[in-house]
Amino acid sequence: MKITVINGTEKKGVTYRLKEIFLEQFKGNAEITEFYLPRDCPNFCAGCITCFGKDQNLCKDAKYIQPIEKALHEADLLVFTSPAYVFHTTGAMKAMLDHFGYRWIPHRPAKEMFGKRAVIITQCLGAGGSSTAKDIKDSLSWWGISYIKTVSFRLMSDVKWDKIPEKKRASFTSKLTSTAKKFAAIDYSKPAHTNLITKAKFYMVRSMQTGLGKENPEYTDFKYWKANGWLDKVRPWKNA
Ligand SMILES: Cc1cc2nc3c(=O)[nH]c(=O)nc-3n(C[C@H](O)[C@H](O)[C@H](O)COP(=O)(O)O)c2cc1C
């Protein structure tokens, strides 16, 4: 199987250690591709809307975005990690997710995302781990992913791994290991079930795109939906 990991920080700190514990269960059995932010996507979205209106490959940051997108599409399992920074995901993670705005269901979602599985690992000192996970989950669910597991930790101690009490580290390890074992046992040849919420989003946008296409048949998103057959009988999920 293939796993793509998007690390919301380059720091080899607590977030990194938690991610390593999770991946431990897959080592030797999975091809793992990792991206570290901001290193692998160092720029902000400039808001030029070229990706929305014309072509994502004309983005000034295409050389960073294209390899990330390829790895996301090819993976069976996606892993996103982030510490809470002022109750939210890191600026680096947000900057990367902004570049994929054009992949939200109202625009040009990738069919590869429907049926994929994802795990979001966040941690915080005291509060903000859930809102951090939600920042990432918002994008993943609007990309079309239904099967998203979030695992969030509160340190309530020192923020250096070696100074976190042994008992606490053991409980983090146990939770991550059991989650990883569940994910390692999945048969990835079968796509994950696409849930009703994802389908409802799809049908809402399908109706919107049909209307937009009547007004302007050259509209980029409409042409994409039409070319995929989604305005006819084709659907991006397999368990239709
Ligand atoms: C800029 C910044 C903002 C942070 N904001 C929060 C916060 O809102 N809530 C919280 O509980 N911890 C916060 N933390 C602590 C981190 O979530 C995290 O626990 C700590 O940075 C250790 O993780 P790391 O070793 O992976 O960087 C913050 C840390 C930084 C550097």
Coordinates of C-alpha atoms and ligand atoms in Angstrom, one line a residue:
M1 CA 0.0 0.0 0.0
K2 CA 1.0 3.6 -0.4
I3 CA 0.8 6.3 2.3
T4 CA 1.3 10.0 1.8
V5 CA 2.0 12.1 4.8
I6 CA 1.7 15.9 5.0
N7 CA 3.5 17.2 8.0
G8 CA 2.2 20.6 9.2
T9 CA 5.6 21.4 10.8
E10 CA 9.2 20.7 9.9
K11 CA 10.1 20.4 13.6
K12 CA 11.1 17.0 14.9
G13 CA 9.1 17.6 18.0
V14 CA 6.0 16.1 19.6
T15 CA 3.9 16.1 16.4
Y16 CA 6.7 14.3 14.6
R17 CA 7.1 11.7 17.4
L18 CA 3.3 11.0 17.3
K19 CA 3.4 10.6 13.5
E20 CA 6.3 8.2 13.7
I21 CA 4.5 6.0 16.3
F22 CA 1.5 5.8 14.0
L23 CA 3.6 4.9 10.9
E24 CA 5.6 2.3 12.8
Q25 CA 2.7 -0.2 12.2
F26 CA 3.1 0.2 8.4
K27 CA 6.9 0.1 8.0
G28 CA 8.1 -2.6 5.7
N29 CA 4.6 -3.0 4.3
A30 CA 4.0 0.4 2.9
E31 CA 5.6 2.8 0.5
I32 CA 5.6 6.1 2.5
T33 CA 6.0 9.5 0.9
E34 CA 6.3 12.5 3.2
F35 CA 6.1 16.2 2.7
Y36 CA 7.2 18.7 5.3
L37 CA 5.7 22.2 5.5
P38 CA 6.6 24.9 4.8
R39 CA 9.7 23.3 3.1
D40 CA 7.8 21.5 0.4
C41 CA 5.2 24.2 -0.2
P42 CA 6.8 27.4 1.0
N43 CA 4.6 30.1 -0.6
F44 CA 1.2 31.6 0.2
C45 CA -1.7 31.5 -2.3
A46 CA -1.7 34.9 -4.0
G47 CA -5.4 34.9 -4.7
C48 CA -4.9 35.2 -8.5
I49 CA -7.7 32.7 -9.0
T50 CA -6.0 31.3 -12.1
C51 CA -6.5 27.8 -10.8
F52 CA -10.3 28.4 -10.4
G53 CA -10.8 30.2 -13.6
K54 CA -8.3 28.7 -16.0
D55 CA -5.8 26.0 -15.1
Q56 CA -4.2 24.9 -11.9
N57 CA -1.0 24.1 -13.8
L58 CA -0.6 27.9 -14.4
C59 CA -0.3 28.5 -10.6
K60 CA 3.0 30.3 -9.7
D61 CA 3.5 27.5 -7.1
A62 CA 2.6 24.6 -9.5
K63 CA 6.1 23.1 -9.1
Y64 CA 5.3 22.6 -5.3
I65 CA 1.6 21.7 -5.7
Q66 CA 1.9 19.2 -8.5
P67 CA 4.1 16.6 -6.7
I68 CA 1.9 16.9 -3.6
E69 CA -1.2 16.4 -5.6
K70 CA 0.3 13.4 -7.4
A71 CA 1.2 11.8 -4.1
L72 CA -2.2 12.5 -2.7
H73 CA -3.9 10.9 -5.6
E74 CA -1.7 7.8 -5.7
A75 CA -1.9 7.1 -1.9
D76 CA -4.3 4.5 -0.4
L77 CA -4.0 6.3 3.0
L78 CA -3.4 10.0 3.6
V79 CA -2.0 11.2 7.0
F80 CA -2.0 14.9 8.0
T81 CA -0.3 16.1 11.1
S82 CA -0.3 19.5 12.9
P83 CA 0.3 21.0 16.3
A84 CA -2.3 23.6 17.4
Y85 CA -1.0 27.1 16.8
V86 CA -3.4 29.6 18.5
F87 CA -6.2 27.1 18.3
H88 CA -5.7 26.3 14.6
T89 CA -3.5 24.4 12.2
T90 CA -0.1 25.8 11.4
G91 CA 0.1 28.6 8.9
A92 CA 2.2 26.4 6.7
M93 CA -0.6 23.7 6.5
K94 CA -3.2 26.4 5.9
A95 CA -1.1 27.9 3.1
M96 CA -0.8 24.4 1.5
L97 CA -4.5 23.7 1.8
D98 CA -5.4 27.1 0.2
H99 CA -3.6 26.0 -2.9
F100 CA -6.1 23.1 -3.2
G101 CA -9.2 25.4 -3.1
Y102 CA -9.9 24.5 -6.7
R103 CA -10.2 20.8 -5.7
W104 CA -13.3 21.5 -3.5
I105 CA -16.5 19.9 -4.6
P106 CA -18.0 23.2 -5.8
H107 CA -15.2 23.5 -8.3
R108 CA -13.2 20.6 -9.7
P109 CA -12.9 17.7 -7.2
A110 CA -10.5 14.9 -8.1
K111 CA -12.4 11.6 -8.5
E112 CA -9.3 9.9 -6.9
M113 CA -10.3 11.5 -3.5
F114 CA -13.7 9.8 -3.3
G115 CA -13.2 6.4 -1.6
K116 CA -9.9 7.4 0.0
R117 CA -9.1 7.1 3.7
A118 CA -7.4 9.7 5.8
V119 CA -6.1 10.2 9.4
I120 CA -5.5 13.5 11.0
I121 CA -3.1 13.6 14.0
T122 CA -3.1 16.8 16.1
Q123 CA -1.7 17.7 19.5
C124 CA -1.8 20.8 21.7
L125 CA -0.6 21.9 25.1
G126 CA -4.0 22.4 26.6
A127 CA -6.7 23.4 24.1
G128 CA -7.2 23.7 20.4
G129 CA -6.4 20.2 19.1
S130 CA -10.0 19.7 17.9
S131 CA -10.3 23.0 16.0
T132 CA -6.9 22.3 14.5
A133 CA -8.1 18.9 13.2
K134 CA -11.3 20.6 11.9
D135 CA -9.2 23.0 9.8
I136 CA -7.7 20.1 8.0
K137 CA -10.9 18.0 7.9
D138 CA -12.9 20.8 6.3
S139 CA -10.6 20.6 3.3
L140 CA -10.4 16.8 3.2
S141 CA -14.2 16.4 3.3
W142 CA -14.8 19.1 0.7
W143 CA -12.2 17.3 -1.5
G144 CA -14.7 14.4 -1.4
I145 CA -13.1 12.1 1.3
S146 CA -15.7 10.5 3.5
Y147 CA -13.5 8.2 5.7
I148 CA -11.6 10.6 8.0
K149 CA -10.3 9.6 11.4
T150 CA -9.0 12.3 13.7
V151 CA -6.7 11.6 16.7
S152 CA -6.0 14.5 19.0
F153 CA -3.8 14.7 22.0
R154 CA -3.5 17.2 24.9
L155 CA -0.1 17.3 26.5
M156 CA -0.9 19.1 29.7
S157 CA 2.8 19.0 30.5
D158 CA 6.1 20.1 29.0
V159 CA 6.0 20.4 25.2
K160 CA 9.2 18.5 24.8
W161 CA 8.7 14.8 24.1
D162 CA 11.3 13.6 26.5
K163 CA 9.9 15.7 29.3
I164 CA 6.3 14.4 28.9
P165 CA 5.6 12.0 31.8
E166 CA 6.3 8.3 30.8
K167 CA 2.7 7.3 31.6
K168 CA 1.3 10.0 29.3
R169 CA 3.6 9.0 26.5
A170 CA 2.6 5.4 26.9
S171 CA -1.1 6.3 26.6
F172 CA -0.5 8.3 23.5
T173 CA 1.5 5.4 22.0
S174 CA -1.2 2.9 22.9
K175 CA -4.0 5.1 21.2
L176 CA -1.9 5.7 18.1
T177 CA -0.8 2.0 17.8
S178 CA -4.4 0.8 18.1
T179 CA -5.6 3.3 15.5
A180 CA -2.7 2.3 13.1
K181 CA -3.4 -1.4 13.5
K182 CA -7.0 -0.8 12.5
F183 CA -5.9 1.1 9.4
A184 CA -3.2 -1.5 8.6
A185 CA -5.9 -4.2 8.6
I186 CA -8.1 -2.5 5.9
D187 CA -8.3 -4.0 2.4
Y188 CA -7.3 -1.0 0.3
S189 CA -8.3 -2.6 -2.9
K190 CA -11.8 -1.7 -1.9
P191 CA -12.7 2.0 -1.8
A192 CA -14.1 3.5 1.4
H193 CA -17.8 4.0 1.5
T194 CA -18.9 7.5 0.2
N195 CA -21.3 8.8 2.8
L196 CA -24.6 10.7 2.4
I197 CA -23.1 14.1 3.3
T198 CA -20.5 13.8 0.5
K199 CA -23.2 12.7 -1.9
A200 CA -25.5 15.6 -0.9
K201 CA -22.6 18.1 -1.5
F202 CA -22.0 16.5 -4.9
Y203 CA -25.7 16.6 -5.9
M204 CA -26.1 20.3 -4.8
V205 CA -23.1 21.3 -6.9
R206 CA -24.2 19.1 -9.8
S207 CA -27.4 21.1 -9.9
M208 CA -25.5 24.4 -9.6
Q209 CA -23.1 23.5 -12.4
T210 CA -26.0 22.5 -14.7
G211 CA -27.4 26.1 -14.2
L212 CA -24.0 27.8 -14.6
G213 CA -23.3 25.8 -17.8
K214 CA -26.6 27.1 -19.3
E215 CA -25.5 30.7 -18.7
N216 CA -21.9 30.1 -19.9
P217 CA -21.0 26.8 -21.6
E218 CA -17.3 27.8 -21.5
Y219 CA -17.2 28.0 -17.7
T220 CA -14.1 26.0 -16.6
D221 CA -15.8 24.1 -13.7
F222 CA -18.9 23.3 -15.8
K223 CA -16.7 21.9 -18.6
Y224 CA -14.9 19.8 -16.1
W225 CA -18.1 18.4 -14.6
K226 CA -19.4 17.7 -18.1
A227 CA -16.2 16.0 -19.3
N228 CA -16.3 13.7 -16.3
G229 CA -19.9 12.7 -17.1
W230 CA -21.0 13.9 -13.7
L231 CA -23.9 15.9 -15.2
D232 CA -25.0 12.6 -16.8
K233 CA -25.0 9.2 -15.1
V234 CA -21.3 8.9 -14.0
R235 CA -20.4 9.4 -10.4
P236 CA -16.9 9.9 -8.8
W237 CA -17.5 7.1 -6.2
K238 CA -17.6 3.4 -6.9
N239 CA -20.3 2.4 -4.4
A240 CA -23.0 4.3 -6.2
Ligands
LIG1 C1 2.9 29.6 17.9 C2 2.4 28.6 18.7 C3 1.1 28.6 19.1 C4 0.6 27.6 19.9 N1 -0.8 27.6 20.3 C5 -1.3 26.7 21.1 C6 -2.7 26.7 21.4 O1 -3.5 27.5 20.9 N2 -3.1 25.8 22.3 C7 -2.3 24.8 22.8 O2 -2.8 24.0 23.6 N3 -1.0 24.8 22.5 C8 -0.5 25.7 21.6 N4 0.8 25.6 21.3 C9 1.6 24.4 21.6 C10 1.6 23.4 20.4 O3 0.3 23.0 20.1 C11 2.5 22.1 20.7 O4 2.0 21.4 21.8 C12 3.9 22.4 20.9 O5 4.4 23.4 19.9 C13 4.8 21.2 20.8 O6 4.6 20.6 19.5 P1 5.8 20.3 18.5 O7 6.9 19.8 19.2 O8 5.3 19.4 17.5 O9 6.1 21.7 17.8 C14 1.4 26.6 20.4 C15 2.7 26.5 20.0 C16 3.2 27.5 19.2 C17 4.7 27.4 18.8

